[in-house]
């Protein structure tokens, strides 16, 4: 069982929800990211999601777009993020996930990427512009190296798509709470509840909900509907304002 | 030819490894819905009849095939014909696709259209389609392009569209596409994305090609009437690649030389260009796998061309396939060559071409002298140059 699966299993046993904070690697510098990762772990997060900057982040709202631009301006690349993971792995125990667009992985070479990612200590990968239909090779290499492949579902997802995504996903499924981009306003409505229920009848995979979760209250609401919560833009915004993130992550930990 | 070039794509939109669907999962149901609707309506008599009437009475089709006598004499070789897409309503071939997609969106029950635009031609065409069908319309345009093409911005607003500035990234076409995809992801339930070229996720490359292939179908009839035979060579500029594939597609199974002309910008060596085949490598960008101008880490490089419509980092996936089959040749013209052709055609034929189309004219002037005098070249004159007059004056240092 993968480290990520173990985290969800353990949480389920103890009746807890999995907290997954997101930060952009290299925003504002890679040195800062090392410190943030440590702080987030200390604040009680279960898994950390590290963003890889990309020139054309079409699933991201303005907050994460700008964080990516700052990281790119520092010369941060997928290669450097892997080196960073290798370094923080020395003193961080919880699973680390990379969230990257597909082209940097494709350019790196998917076989080499899966190998290098696992060697560095990455536990799973989220690629928002890669759907299972296009991911046969990527999934094969990831399985070979025991790298979890986390695919996404959305409020628009049909039964057909849910089955496909459930089959391709290991670790957990990332449920995008809204039709929209990261950092948009959360809307917990019947459509969301119905889709989540439908997903839960189709698959045993744990589900973490992300996009638009910006406060402890939001986190508590979505946590009641799923197995885990992903918080991204709200933390990235605090970083951009040079404010403390540890207390914020702690407050979300307490809320769920 | 040992392979039928029209056999692909497969059901997933793959052209032998190119194309496909690389989009957020949120959009997948919408793409599947669009694919189904397109498959249904492209065989629907009423839809085709309605489109055909609009092509005739609204767009102004068929556009003329014009024998450019003075350009032929100047080049000193093959006879040069111009397919006059510049005479389409709104000034370029873009309207062929925009009207068809607007009509399709209306049939699908969508209430809102969005589109990206670089030079502004596709934005104007989409805004026109929205006005014609009575749909709400929002156009995304990079801040830099808005500055370069301020006249088209005003035209879109006159047509009732909301024009939204995209001030992030390189502030050009690719950023406008990112923003359109973000909007579509957000408003996918009531919105149709009128993608302007043979790019993006399946079914766009196929659908846009089919809507543009009317150019080639007309050309074939017209040249048979004028010359009693098919041409020897077809030339068109390639940004995303919709006007070129629109002309070429009808002729793919005939032994006719076809040349696609990319934007050479300041020259390939300078790195300031948009020649994806000359300077790019395989990548995944904005919905499909294709040739891409990117760095070693997979980040997308800035591009340069004097023509905003060719200033794009990637190219339609079917073009990659045609290149592999050696069915279409790809070359490039530099800014300087395009500007010379722009002035040449204006002076010698009384036709001011779009800077995009001027790239094709530049290539024709190079190729024609190498061919016998009884041979035939057809250039797709994809758009008119009114929109570029100001920019050309600026480049020449003339204050208007």
XYZ file of C-alpha atoms in Angstrom:
656
model
C 0.000 0.000 0.000
C 1.376 3.420 -0.916
C 2.206 6.008 1.708
C -0.691 8.148 0.471
C -3.155 5.259 0.735
C -1.909 4.546 4.244
C -2.592 8.145 5.249
C -6.199 7.907 4.042
C -6.671 4.486 5.605
C -5.386 5.636 8.954
C -7.546 8.768 8.855
C -10.626 6.729 8.072
C -9.918 4.418 10.993
C -9.589 7.302 13.419
C -12.500 9.246 11.938
C -10.261 12.091 10.778
C -10.049 13.938 7.492
C -6.879 14.255 5.435
C -5.488 17.772 5.108
C -3.514 18.555 1.948
C -2.075 22.081 1.735
C -0.659 23.284 -1.600
C 2.212 25.674 -2.180
C 4.038 26.698 -5.348
C 7.611 25.434 -5.308
C 10.035 28.320 -5.615
C 7.609 31.043 -4.569
C 9.183 33.319 -3.593
C 12.372 31.172 -3.537
C 13.249 27.490 -3.212
C 14.839 28.227 0.163
C 11.501 29.578 1.417
C 9.706 26.522 0.082
C 11.903 24.252 2.222
C 10.914 26.208 5.291
C 7.207 26.264 4.344
C 7.130 22.498 3.858
C 8.525 21.994 7.340
C 6.046 24.476 8.827
C 3.104 22.869 7.072
C 4.069 19.450 8.376
C 4.442 20.849 11.897
C 1.014 22.468 11.615
C -0.544 19.051 11.240
C -0.921 18.524 7.500
C -1.115 14.920 6.295
C 0.173 15.363 2.754
C 1.810 18.314 0.962
C 1.152 19.254 -2.628
C 3.976 21.099 -4.363
C 3.181 23.099 -7.491
C 5.642 23.052 -10.383
C 5.662 26.412 -12.182
C 4.651 26.446 -15.841
C 4.328 29.273 -18.349
C 0.724 28.446 -19.268
C -1.215 27.230 -16.219
C -4.679 26.993 -17.759
C -6.366 25.438 -14.714
C -5.145 28.117 -12.318
C -6.646 31.382 -11.186
C -4.703 34.639 -10.778
C -3.247 33.836 -7.324
C -1.452 30.673 -8.397
C -0.663 32.096 -11.853
C 1.283 34.895 -10.196
C 3.005 32.504 -7.806
C 4.085 30.493 -10.839
C 5.388 33.604 -12.567
C 7.430 34.483 -9.472
C 8.885 30.982 -9.358
C 9.682 30.987 -13.076
C 11.419 34.332 -12.638
C 13.660 32.571 -10.084
C 14.536 30.003 -12.738
C 12.607 27.217 -11.030
C 12.072 24.169 -13.251
C 10.736 20.634 -12.798
C 14.340 19.450 -12.438
C 14.948 21.909 -9.610
C 11.701 20.962 -7.887
C 12.781 17.307 -7.924
C 16.105 18.308 -6.377
C 14.198 20.270 -3.753
C 12.052 17.258 -2.898
C 15.156 15.123 -2.524
C 16.521 17.631 -0.046
C 13.375 18.148 2.054
C 12.800 14.407 2.124
C 15.686 14.197 4.618
C 13.569 15.757 7.338
C 9.923 15.632 6.203
C 8.000 12.418 6.804
C 4.550 13.013 5.277
C 3.809 12.164 1.617
C 4.681 14.733 -1.044
C 2.696 15.200 -4.222
C 3.700 17.198 -7.273
C 1.068 19.183 -9.127
C 2.464 19.895 -12.565
C 1.135 20.551 -16.037
C 1.828 17.813 -18.534
C 4.311 19.457 -20.878
C 7.212 19.753 -18.394
C 6.761 16.024 -17.600
C 6.448 15.135 -21.277
C 9.573 17.109 -22.122
C 11.461 15.513 -19.208
C 10.405 12.106 -20.532
C 7.633 10.288 -18.688
C 9.706 7.192 -17.963
C 12.624 9.206 -16.583
C 10.249 11.458 -14.681
C 8.517 8.575 -12.879
C 11.889 7.110 -11.905
C 13.462 10.373 -10.802
C 10.355 11.516 -8.935
C 10.211 8.326 -6.870
C 13.967 8.389 -6.301
C 13.671 11.962 -4.998
C 10.860 10.973 -2.649
C 7.719 12.063 -4.494
C 4.700 9.908 -3.602
C 2.126 11.004 -6.137
C 1.483 13.272 -9.112
C -1.469 15.421 -10.130
C -1.531 16.640 -13.736
C -4.578 18.843 -14.315
C -4.342 18.763 -18.111
C -3.809 15.018 -18.414
C -6.960 12.904 -18.588
C -6.851 9.100 -18.222
C -7.694 8.702 -21.926
C -4.255 10.135 -22.790
C -2.332 8.668 -19.885
C -1.735 4.979 -20.709
C 2.050 5.312 -20.897
C 2.271 7.650 -17.954
C 0.196 5.309 -15.796
C 2.272 2.303 -16.846
C 5.574 3.951 -15.849
C 4.081 5.335 -12.651
C 2.797 1.883 -11.620
C 6.181 0.371 -12.353
C 7.844 2.823 -9.975
C 4.994 2.881 -7.442
C 4.157 6.509 -7.986
C 0.519 7.334 -7.254
C -1.430 8.820 -10.176
C -4.113 11.168 -8.918
C -6.668 12.158 -11.530
C -9.427 14.718 -11.216
C -13.192 14.744 -11.301
C -15.523 17.716 -11.499
C -19.167 18.683 -11.012
C -19.670 18.059 -14.746
C -18.373 14.489 -14.579
C -20.692 11.822 -15.922
C -20.843 8.224 -14.718
C -18.729 7.197 -17.664
C -15.984 9.670 -16.783
C -16.117 8.776 -13.099
C -15.504 5.116 -13.914
C -12.581 5.984 -16.156
C -10.983 8.313 -13.625
C -11.571 5.919 -10.727
C -9.831 3.144 -12.611
C -6.816 5.295 -13.442
C -6.403 6.846 -10.002
C -4.327 5.520 -7.140
C -3.871 7.139 -3.731
C -6.994 9.248 -4.005
C -9.223 11.115 -6.456
C -9.045 14.893 -6.621
C -12.566 16.279 -6.760
C -12.665 19.799 -8.190
C -15.411 21.455 -6.146
C -16.600 23.885 -8.794
C -16.630 24.295 -12.547
C -13.769 26.712 -12.620
C -10.168 27.436 -11.823
C -8.126 27.416 -8.641
C -8.926 30.173 -6.182
C -12.505 30.659 -7.338
C -15.298 31.021 -4.807
C -16.440 27.764 -3.228
C -20.030 26.784 -3.824
C -21.357 23.829 -1.863
C -24.650 23.016 -3.528
C -26.769 19.984 -4.278
C -24.955 19.386 -7.575
C -21.693 19.000 -5.679
C -23.232 16.768 -3.044
C -24.929 14.632 -5.697
C -21.771 14.228 -7.733
C -19.784 13.276 -4.647
C -22.422 10.726 -3.694
C -22.387 9.312 -7.208
C -18.594 9.036 -7.132
C -18.730 7.302 -3.769
C -21.173 4.702 -5.074
C -18.905 3.983 -8.039
C -15.499 3.806 -6.380
C -13.831 2.905 -3.110
C -10.981 5.364 -3.795
C -10.707 8.091 -1.183
C -11.766 11.554 -2.388
C -10.142 14.853 -1.539
C -11.915 18.071 -2.438
C -10.057 21.131 -3.674
C -10.518 24.459 -5.551
C -12.052 27.346 -3.646
C -11.447 26.090 -0.094
C -10.232 29.290 1.513
C -11.173 29.235 5.201
C -11.487 26.831 8.137
C -15.269 27.049 7.670
C -15.015 26.046 3.980
C -12.700 23.224 4.946
C -15.112 21.953 7.591
C -17.991 21.997 5.106
C -16.241 20.023 2.379
C -14.535 17.711 4.889
C -17.951 16.523 5.988
C -18.619 15.368 2.405
C -15.299 13.726 1.540
C -12.162 12.051 2.875
C -9.790 14.975 2.526
C -9.450 18.668 1.841
C -6.987 20.499 -0.411
C -6.206 24.146 0.338
C -4.113 26.041 -2.213
C -4.765 29.620 -3.267
C -5.544 30.791 0.289
C -2.077 29.700 1.465
C -0.353 30.985 -1.662
C -2.007 34.358 -1.074
C -0.640 34.510 2.486
C 2.831 33.721 1.155
C 2.524 36.483 -1.445
C 1.642 38.893 1.361
C 4.624 37.720 3.369
C 2.338 36.487 6.134
C 2.536 33.484 8.404
C 1.084 30.247 7.035
C 1.649 27.924 9.978
C -1.204 29.306 12.081
C -3.543 29.253 9.092
C -2.799 25.598 8.360
C -3.239 24.815 12.077
C -6.630 26.520 12.086
C -7.767 24.380 9.183
C -6.415 21.280 10.906
C -8.534 22.107 13.913
C -11.616 22.822 11.800
C -11.663 19.419 10.135
C 1.196 8.112 -52.296
C 1.325 4.986 -50.180
C -1.025 6.199 -47.487
C -4.386 7.930 -47.570
C -3.721 11.217 -45.789
C -7.416 11.590 -44.965
C -7.615 8.377 -42.929
C -6.905 10.024 -39.597
C -7.644 11.122 -36.916
C -8.830 8.100 -34.972
C -11.779 8.246 -32.573
C -9.678 9.970 -29.915
C -8.558 12.689 -32.288
C -5.061 11.315 -32.802
C -3.207 12.029 -36.021
C -0.600 9.289 -35.699
C 0.559 10.508 -32.284
C -0.375 14.180 -32.666
C -3.546 15.849 -31.398
C -5.698 14.188 -28.746
C -7.241 15.824 -25.721
C -5.143 17.418 -23.004
C -7.617 19.441 -20.982
C -8.980 19.649 -17.454
C -11.432 16.853 -16.701
C -14.143 19.497 -16.182
C -14.186 20.090 -19.949
C -14.385 16.475 -21.040
C -18.194 16.183 -20.982
C -18.408 19.407 -23.015
C -15.924 18.107 -25.599
C -17.805 14.834 -25.889
C -21.081 16.760 -26.240
C -19.537 18.988 -28.924
C -18.164 16.011 -30.802
C -21.561 14.324 -30.794
C -23.367 17.469 -31.880
C -20.860 18.097 -34.646
C -21.167 14.530 -35.929
C -24.936 14.890 -35.944
C -25.221 18.324 -37.558
C -22.598 17.861 -40.232
C -25.037 15.391 -41.788
C -28.156 17.367 -40.908
C -29.815 18.687 -44.066
C -31.415 21.693 -42.388
C -28.188 22.744 -40.705
C -26.196 22.393 -43.920
C -28.823 24.270 -45.888
C -28.875 27.093 -43.354
C -25.082 27.273 -43.384
C -24.963 27.196 -47.155
C -27.403 30.106 -47.430
C -25.370 32.133 -44.944
C -22.183 31.341 -46.844
C -23.729 32.752 -50.003
C -25.783 35.654 -48.711
C -23.884 36.718 -45.611
C -20.217 35.749 -45.971
C -20.179 36.352 -49.728
C -19.157 32.906 -50.941
C -17.930 31.650 -53.257
C -15.006 34.027 -53.034
C -13.355 34.690 -56.418
C -10.316 32.887 -57.746
C -8.354 35.675 -59.363
C -5.584 35.323 -61.939
C -2.885 37.735 -60.790
C -1.441 38.674 -64.178
C 0.905 41.410 -63.043
C 2.230 39.390 -60.104
C 2.779 36.464 -62.501
C 4.752 38.682 -64.878
C 6.751 40.119 -62.003
C 7.698 36.693 -60.636
C 8.463 35.358 -64.114
C 7.348 31.732 -64.058
C 4.221 29.843 -63.047
C 0.810 31.441 -63.383
C -0.261 32.744 -59.998
C -3.878 32.697 -58.874
C -5.197 34.201 -55.651
C -8.073 32.631 -53.733
C -9.731 35.795 -52.477
C -10.664 34.954 -48.875
C -9.818 38.588 -48.172
C -13.162 39.412 -49.779
C -15.129 37.469 -47.161
C -17.383 39.457 -44.875
C -15.213 40.810 -42.013
C -12.096 40.501 -44.129
C -10.679 37.027 -43.669
C -11.350 33.288 -43.880
C -11.941 33.205 -40.105
C -15.627 33.942 -40.675
C -16.175 30.557 -42.383
C -15.489 28.753 -39.128
C -16.979 31.343 -36.784
C -20.386 31.410 -38.486
C -20.564 27.619 -38.628
C -19.604 27.234 -34.958
C -22.038 29.959 -33.876
C -24.808 28.173 -35.693
C -23.807 24.866 -34.112
C -23.697 26.431 -30.638
C -27.171 27.814 -31.159
C -28.434 24.368 -32.168
C -26.796 22.918 -29.050
C -28.780 25.335 -26.922
C -25.791 27.354 -25.731
C -26.520 30.967 -24.847
C -23.029 32.389 -24.747
C -19.990 32.346 -27.033
C -16.410 32.999 -26.075
C -13.372 33.244 -28.311
C -9.701 34.114 -28.239
C -8.125 36.425 -30.725
C -4.621 37.432 -31.746
C -4.801 39.766 -34.705
C -8.430 40.413 -33.925
C -9.722 38.773 -37.102
C -11.123 35.708 -35.362
C -12.491 37.864 -32.551
C -14.319 40.022 -35.068
C -15.588 36.916 -36.858
C -16.832 35.339 -33.610
C -18.459 38.590 -32.491
C -20.141 38.713 -35.893
C -21.370 35.139 -35.523
C -22.735 35.996 -32.093
C -24.536 39.077 -33.423
C -25.978 37.027 -36.270
C -27.268 34.264 -34.013
C -28.245 36.518 -31.128
C -25.860 34.950 -28.606
C -23.976 36.736 -25.860
C -20.259 37.068 -26.674
C -16.993 37.632 -24.836
C -13.622 37.867 -26.569
C -10.263 37.414 -24.840
C -7.292 39.296 -26.208
C -3.757 39.816 -24.899
C -2.927 43.392 -23.865
C -0.103 43.571 -26.368
C -2.368 42.501 -29.219
C -5.025 44.979 -28.095
C -2.489 47.718 -28.558
C -1.318 46.428 -31.951
C -4.877 45.953 -33.228
C -6.886 48.679 -31.553
C -9.132 49.082 -34.576
C -10.323 45.476 -34.327
C -10.969 45.925 -30.594
C -13.356 48.737 -31.415
C -14.963 46.681 -34.193
C -15.684 43.819 -31.785
C -17.252 46.228 -29.320
C -19.381 47.732 -32.091
C -20.584 44.223 -32.836
C -21.816 43.949 -29.279
C -19.068 41.746 -27.853
C -17.362 42.261 -24.540
C -13.606 42.414 -25.119
C -11.602 41.325 -22.101
C -7.944 42.198 -21.835
C -5.530 39.433 -20.828
C -2.628 41.156 -19.070
C -0.725 38.016 -17.990
C 2.027 35.867 -19.494
C 3.292 37.121 -22.829
C 0.042 39.097 -23.277
C -0.565 37.644 -26.746
C -2.648 34.947 -28.441
C -1.542 32.026 -26.277
C -2.511 33.866 -23.114
C -5.884 34.725 -24.645
C -6.398 30.997 -25.296
C -5.464 30.143 -21.682
C -8.006 32.670 -20.462
C -10.664 31.365 -22.853
C -10.083 27.839 -21.574
C -10.391 29.114 -17.990
C -13.651 30.865 -18.838
C -14.941 27.765 -20.601
C -14.023 25.590 -17.618
C -15.980 27.980 -15.405
C -19.048 28.508 -17.619
C -19.047 25.265 -19.540
C -22.719 24.541 -18.990
C -24.084 27.451 -21.063
C -21.037 28.517 -23.069
C -19.525 27.365 -26.333
C -15.879 28.111 -27.003
C -15.438 29.205 -30.624
C -11.821 28.149 -31.104
C -10.447 29.934 -34.137
C -8.066 27.460 -35.685
C -7.297 23.788 -36.311
C -5.817 23.432 -32.854
C -6.778 22.521 -29.300
C -8.517 19.379 -28.079
C -10.440 17.014 -30.342
C -12.854 17.665 -32.094
C -11.675 21.237 -32.824
C -8.869 20.394 -35.303
C -11.261 18.261 -37.357
C -14.299 20.489 -37.039
C -12.506 23.713 -37.914
C -10.778 22.006 -40.854
C -14.119 20.805 -42.186
C -15.688 24.251 -41.821
C -12.729 25.781 -43.678
C -12.500 23.109 -46.358
C -15.117 24.972 -48.349
C -12.163 27.110 -49.526
C -10.553 24.151 -51.302
C -13.823 22.802 -52.662
C -14.610 26.099 -54.358
C -11.043 26.504 -55.574
C -11.126 23.125 -57.255
C -14.249 23.984 -59.256
C -12.952 27.441 -60.087
C -9.555 26.365 -61.352
C -11.115 23.570 -63.425
C -13.349 26.162 -65.018
C -10.541 28.667 -65.579
C -7.760 26.309 -66.685
C -9.440 22.978 -67.330
C -7.071 21.284 -64.919
C -5.906 21.141 -61.313
C -3.077 23.395 -60.096
C 0.543 22.305 -59.626
C 1.201 24.080 -56.382
C -0.780 25.490 -53.451
C 0.687 27.989 -51.008
C -0.761 29.308 -47.751
C 0.511 30.794 -44.508
C 0.391 28.661 -41.342
C -0.308 30.103 -37.918
C -2.589 27.571 -36.261
C -3.100 26.321 -39.782
C -6.785 26.734 -40.624
C -6.627 28.678 -43.889
C -3.925 26.384 -45.265
C -5.671 23.128 -44.381
C -8.916 24.726 -45.624
C -7.376 25.157 -49.068
C -5.239 21.994 -49.105
C -7.657 19.401 -47.773
C -9.682 19.014 -50.965
C -6.475 18.375 -52.943
C -4.623 16.043 -50.559
C -5.140 12.927 -52.645
C -3.927 14.601 -55.845
C -0.254 14.867 -56.781
C -0.066 18.586 -56.109
C 2.785 20.303 -54.306
C 1.606 22.077 -51.150
C 3.612 24.593 -49.175
C 2.769 25.941 -45.731
C 4.569 29.149 -44.767
C 5.292 29.852 -41.120
C 6.399 33.143 -39.588
C 10.178 33.436 -39.709
C 10.102 36.680 -37.704
C 13.589 38.143 -37.408
C 15.087 34.849 -38.622
C 15.325 31.368 -37.088
C 18.825 31.980 -35.754
C 17.678 34.930 -33.642
C 15.117 32.828 -31.741
C 12.573 35.571 -32.479
C 10.112 33.817 -34.747
C 7.076 31.543 -34.808
C 8.419 28.782 -37.067
C 7.434 25.715 -35.053
C 8.672 23.191 -37.600
C 11.976 24.969 -38.146
C 12.656 25.646 -34.472
C 10.307 23.598 -32.290
C 9.962 20.101 -30.864
C 7.149 17.793 -29.831
C 5.136 19.066 -26.875
C 1.700 19.224 -25.280
C 0.085 22.626 -25.229
C -3.419 24.049 -24.921
C -5.229 20.825 -25.506
C -3.161 18.819 -27.963
C 0.178 17.229 -28.788
C 2.041 19.007 -31.538
C 5.216 20.856 -32.473
C 5.917 23.540 -29.924
C 8.428 26.309 -29.353
C 9.619 25.426 -25.862
C 12.733 25.438 -23.716
C 14.536 22.359 -22.356
C 12.300 22.345 -19.268
C 9.055 22.273 -21.234
C 8.123 25.895 -20.692
C 6.631 27.639 -23.686
C 8.837 30.207 -25.387
C 7.832 33.672 -26.468
C 7.298 34.046 -30.193
C 7.687 36.912 -32.593
C 6.106 37.776 -35.886
C 5.187 41.021 -37.555
C 1.779 39.423 -38.074
C -0.188 38.791 -34.875
C -2.151 35.996 -36.563
C 0.961 33.846 -37.052
C 2.497 34.730 -33.700
C 1.775 31.459 -31.907
C 4.005 28.847 -30.254
C 2.341 25.741 -31.655
C 0.658 24.485 -34.797
C -2.349 22.328 -35.691
C -1.697 18.599 -35.096
C -2.835 17.550 -38.559
C -0.038 19.668 -40.021
C 2.505 17.625 -38.044
C 1.009 14.494 -39.519
C 1.067 15.934 -43.056
C 4.678 16.897 -42.548
C 5.583 13.357 -41.448
C 3.797 11.976 -44.511
C 5.793 14.493 -46.570
C 2.447 15.495 -48.037
C 2.836 19.192 -47.194
C 6.159 21.045 -47.177
C 6.724 23.693 -44.550
C 8.941 26.702 -44.905
C 8.973 30.198 -43.485
C 9.118 33.831 -44.568
C 10.763 36.477 -42.408
C 9.117 39.725 -41.308
C 11.116 41.571 -43.914
C 10.066 39.242 -46.736
C 6.426 39.473 -45.654
C 6.578 43.265 -45.534
C 8.080 43.361 -49.028
C 5.338 41.075 -50.311
C 2.738 43.227 -48.559
C 3.916 46.269 -50.507
C 4.462 44.342 -53.722
C 0.948 42.958 -53.926
C -0.527 46.317 -52.992
C 1.366 48.140 -55.760
C 1.298 45.535 -58.464
C -2.220 44.146 -58.081
C -4.092 46.774 -56.091
C -4.708 44.248 -53.341
C -3.511 44.996 -49.817
C -3.036 41.575 -48.199
C -3.096 40.794 -44.502
C 0.465 40.501 -43.182
C -0.299 36.830 -42.511
C -1.227 36.205 -46.151
C 1.775 38.258 -47.268
C 3.959 35.397 -45.978
C 2.346 33.123 -48.580
C 2.804 35.753 -51.299
C 6.508 36.013 -50.390
C 6.942 32.266 -50.860
C 5.040 32.261 -54.167
C 7.348 34.921 -55.550
C 10.290 32.648 -54.653
C 8.775 29.462 -56.074
C 7.094 30.730 -59.274
C 10.323 31.454 -61.206
C 11.490 27.868 -60.651
C 8.393 26.528 -62.406
C 7.426 26.451 -66.106
C 5.216 29.233 -67.438
C 2.278 26.940 -68.101
C 2.223 25.644 -64.544
C -0.206 26.970 -61.946
C 0.229 28.215 -58.387
C -2.706 29.102 -56.155
C -2.097 31.286 -53.114
C -4.691 31.410 -50.383
C -5.057 35.120 -49.778
C -6.546 34.458 -46.371
C -7.229 38.031 -45.310
C -7.081 41.670 -46.266
C -4.555 44.109 -44.960
C -6.706 47.014 -43.793
C -6.068 45.973 -40.188
C -2.301 46.101 -40.774
C -1.985 49.451 -42.504
C -1.353 51.331 -39.264
C 1.242 48.839 -38.044
C 3.089 48.860 -41.375
C 3.144 52.670 -41.324
C 4.580 52.540 -37.815
C 7.283 50.066 -38.895
C 8.192 52.345 -41.804
C 8.424 55.258 -39.406
C 5.506 57.095 -40.979
C 3.227 59.154 -38.738
C -0.394 58.868 -39.832
